[in-house]
PDB file of C-alpha atoms in Angstrom:
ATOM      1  CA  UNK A   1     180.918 205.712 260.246  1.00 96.00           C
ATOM      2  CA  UNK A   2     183.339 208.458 261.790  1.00 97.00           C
ATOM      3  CA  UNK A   3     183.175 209.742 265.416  1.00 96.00           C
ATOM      4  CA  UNK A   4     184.848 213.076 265.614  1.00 95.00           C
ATOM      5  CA  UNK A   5     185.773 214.996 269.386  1.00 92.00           C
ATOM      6  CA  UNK A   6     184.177 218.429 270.171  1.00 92.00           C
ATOM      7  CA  UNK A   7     187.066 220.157 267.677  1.00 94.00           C
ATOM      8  CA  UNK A   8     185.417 218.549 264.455  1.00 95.00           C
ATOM      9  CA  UNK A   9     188.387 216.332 264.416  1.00 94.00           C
ATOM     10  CA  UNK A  10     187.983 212.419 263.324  1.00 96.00           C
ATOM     11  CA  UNK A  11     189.242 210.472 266.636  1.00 97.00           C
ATOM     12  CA  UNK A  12     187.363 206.892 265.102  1.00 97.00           C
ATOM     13  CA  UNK A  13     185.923 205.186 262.461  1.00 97.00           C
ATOM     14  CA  UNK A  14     184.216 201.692 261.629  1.00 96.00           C
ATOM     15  CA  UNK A  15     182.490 199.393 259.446  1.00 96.00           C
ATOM     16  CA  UNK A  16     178.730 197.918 259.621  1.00 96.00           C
ATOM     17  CA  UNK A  17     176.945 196.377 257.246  1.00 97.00           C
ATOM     18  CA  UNK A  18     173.382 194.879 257.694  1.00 98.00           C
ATOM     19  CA  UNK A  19     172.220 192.118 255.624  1.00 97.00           C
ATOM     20  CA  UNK A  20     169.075 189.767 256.279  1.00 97.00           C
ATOM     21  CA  UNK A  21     168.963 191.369 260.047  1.00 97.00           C
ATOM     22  CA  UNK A  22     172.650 190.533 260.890  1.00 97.00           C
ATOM     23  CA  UNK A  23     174.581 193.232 261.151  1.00 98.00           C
ATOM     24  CA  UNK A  24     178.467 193.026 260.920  1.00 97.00           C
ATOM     25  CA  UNK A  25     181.049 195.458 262.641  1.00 96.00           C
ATOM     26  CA  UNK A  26     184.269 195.902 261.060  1.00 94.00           C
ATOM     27  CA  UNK A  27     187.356 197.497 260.916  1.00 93.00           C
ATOM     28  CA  UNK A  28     186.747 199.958 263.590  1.00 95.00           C
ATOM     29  CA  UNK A  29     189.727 201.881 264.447  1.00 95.00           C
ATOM     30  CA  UNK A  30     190.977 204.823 266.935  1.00 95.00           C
ATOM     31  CA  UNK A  31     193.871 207.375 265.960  1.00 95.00           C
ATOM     32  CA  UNK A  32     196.622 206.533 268.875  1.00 93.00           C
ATOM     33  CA  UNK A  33     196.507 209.882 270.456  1.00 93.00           C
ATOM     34  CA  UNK A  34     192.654 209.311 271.484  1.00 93.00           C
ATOM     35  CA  UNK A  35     192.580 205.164 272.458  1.00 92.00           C
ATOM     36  CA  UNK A  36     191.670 203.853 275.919  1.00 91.00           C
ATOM     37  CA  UNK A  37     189.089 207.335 276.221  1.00 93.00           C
ATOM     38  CA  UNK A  38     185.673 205.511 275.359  1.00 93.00           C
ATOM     39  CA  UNK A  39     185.658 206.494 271.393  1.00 94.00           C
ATOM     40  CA  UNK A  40     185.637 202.905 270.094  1.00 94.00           C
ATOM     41  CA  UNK A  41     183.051 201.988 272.433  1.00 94.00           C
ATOM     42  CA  UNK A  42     180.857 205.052 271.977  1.00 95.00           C
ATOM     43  CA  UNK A  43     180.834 204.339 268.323  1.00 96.00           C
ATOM     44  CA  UNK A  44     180.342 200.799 267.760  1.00 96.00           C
ATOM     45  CA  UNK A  45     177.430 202.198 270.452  1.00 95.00           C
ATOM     46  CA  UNK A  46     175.955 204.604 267.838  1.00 95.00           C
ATOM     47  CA  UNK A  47     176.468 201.641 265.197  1.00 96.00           C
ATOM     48  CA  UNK A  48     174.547 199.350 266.868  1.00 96.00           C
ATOM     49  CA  UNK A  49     171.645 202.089 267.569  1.00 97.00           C
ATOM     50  CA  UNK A  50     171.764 202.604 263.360  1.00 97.00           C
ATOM     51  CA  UNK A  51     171.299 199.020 262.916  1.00 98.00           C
ATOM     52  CA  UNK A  52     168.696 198.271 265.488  1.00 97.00           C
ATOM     53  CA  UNK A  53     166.846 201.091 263.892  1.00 97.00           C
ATOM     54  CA  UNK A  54     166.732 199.367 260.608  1.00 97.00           C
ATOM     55  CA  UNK A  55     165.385 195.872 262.152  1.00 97.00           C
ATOM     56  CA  UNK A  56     168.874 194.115 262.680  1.00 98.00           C
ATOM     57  CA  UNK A  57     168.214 191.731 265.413  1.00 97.00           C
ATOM     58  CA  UNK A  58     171.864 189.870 265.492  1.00 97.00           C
ATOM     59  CA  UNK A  59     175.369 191.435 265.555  1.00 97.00           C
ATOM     60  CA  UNK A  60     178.498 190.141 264.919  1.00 96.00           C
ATOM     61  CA  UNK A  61     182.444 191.023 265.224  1.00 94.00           C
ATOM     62  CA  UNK A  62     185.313 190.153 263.471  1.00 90.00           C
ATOM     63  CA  UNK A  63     188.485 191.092 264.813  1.00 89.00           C
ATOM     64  CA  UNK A  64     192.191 189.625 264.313  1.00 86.00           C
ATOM     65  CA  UNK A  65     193.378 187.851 266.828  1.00 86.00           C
ATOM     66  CA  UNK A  66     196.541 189.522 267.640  1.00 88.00           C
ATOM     67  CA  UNK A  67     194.062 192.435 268.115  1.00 89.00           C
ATOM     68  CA  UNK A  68     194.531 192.370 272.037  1.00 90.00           C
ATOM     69  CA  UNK A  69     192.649 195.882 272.784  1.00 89.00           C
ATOM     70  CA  UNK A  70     189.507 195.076 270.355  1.00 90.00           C
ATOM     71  CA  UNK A  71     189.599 191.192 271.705  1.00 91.00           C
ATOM     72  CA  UNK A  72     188.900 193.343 275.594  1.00 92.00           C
ATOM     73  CA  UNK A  73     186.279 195.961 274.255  1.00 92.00           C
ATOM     74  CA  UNK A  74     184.428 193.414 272.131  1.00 93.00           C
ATOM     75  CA  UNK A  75     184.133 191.266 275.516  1.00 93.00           C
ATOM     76  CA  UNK A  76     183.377 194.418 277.876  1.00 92.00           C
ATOM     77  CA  UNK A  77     180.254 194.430 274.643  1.00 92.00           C
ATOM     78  CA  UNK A  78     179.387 191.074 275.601  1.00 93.00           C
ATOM     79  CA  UNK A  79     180.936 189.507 272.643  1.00 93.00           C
ATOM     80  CA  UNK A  80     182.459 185.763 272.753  1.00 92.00           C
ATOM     81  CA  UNK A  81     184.289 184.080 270.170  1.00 90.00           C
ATOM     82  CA  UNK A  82     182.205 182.483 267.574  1.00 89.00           C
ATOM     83  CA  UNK A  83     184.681 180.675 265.653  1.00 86.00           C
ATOM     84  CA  UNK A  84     188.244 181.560 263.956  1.00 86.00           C
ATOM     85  CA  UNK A  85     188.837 182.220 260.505  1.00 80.00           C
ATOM     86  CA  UNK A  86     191.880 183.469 258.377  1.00 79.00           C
ATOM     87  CA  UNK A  87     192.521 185.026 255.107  1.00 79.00           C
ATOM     88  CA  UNK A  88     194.620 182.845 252.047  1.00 85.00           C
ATOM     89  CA  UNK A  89     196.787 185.077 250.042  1.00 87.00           C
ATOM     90  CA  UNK A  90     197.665 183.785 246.579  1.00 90.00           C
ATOM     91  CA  UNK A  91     201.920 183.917 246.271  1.00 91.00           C
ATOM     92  CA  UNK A  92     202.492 185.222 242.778  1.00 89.00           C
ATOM     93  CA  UNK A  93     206.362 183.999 241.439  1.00 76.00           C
TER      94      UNK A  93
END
């Protein structure tokens, strides 16, 4: 999904997926010039509306940890922390 301001210009964009009613946010991201002004939180807003539209009843986050700003909007959402996870990367050599 993209939000774009009232100049046609893309200010966010994000990730959702449904499957079996969850529905999973992901990778949403602001361009620097237009964070802390509502446009992450207005669109993970308008992705939630999508999904409850098509029957998802559960919704779920995943966000780095070192992610400090999306850690504080995904808890002004009402989100906690559901568990931690991490990614292995194979070391070729």
């Amino acid at each position: 999904a993209v939000l774009r301001d009232s100049q046609g210009e893309i200010v966010s964009m994000g990730l959702g997926t449904i499957e079996k009613g969850y529905f999973g946010i992901f990778n949403i991201v602001t361009a620097k010039a237009y964070q802390r002004l509502g446009y992450s939180h207005t669109l993970i807003s308008d992705l939630l509306s999508w999904a409850k539209s098509l029957n998802a009843h559960t919704a779920y986050v995943q966000v780095r940890q070192a992610n400090y700003p999306g850690l504080g909007l995904y808890e002004k959402l009402g989100y906690t922390d559901g568990y931690h996870y991490w990614y292995r990367v194979k070391v070729e050599g």
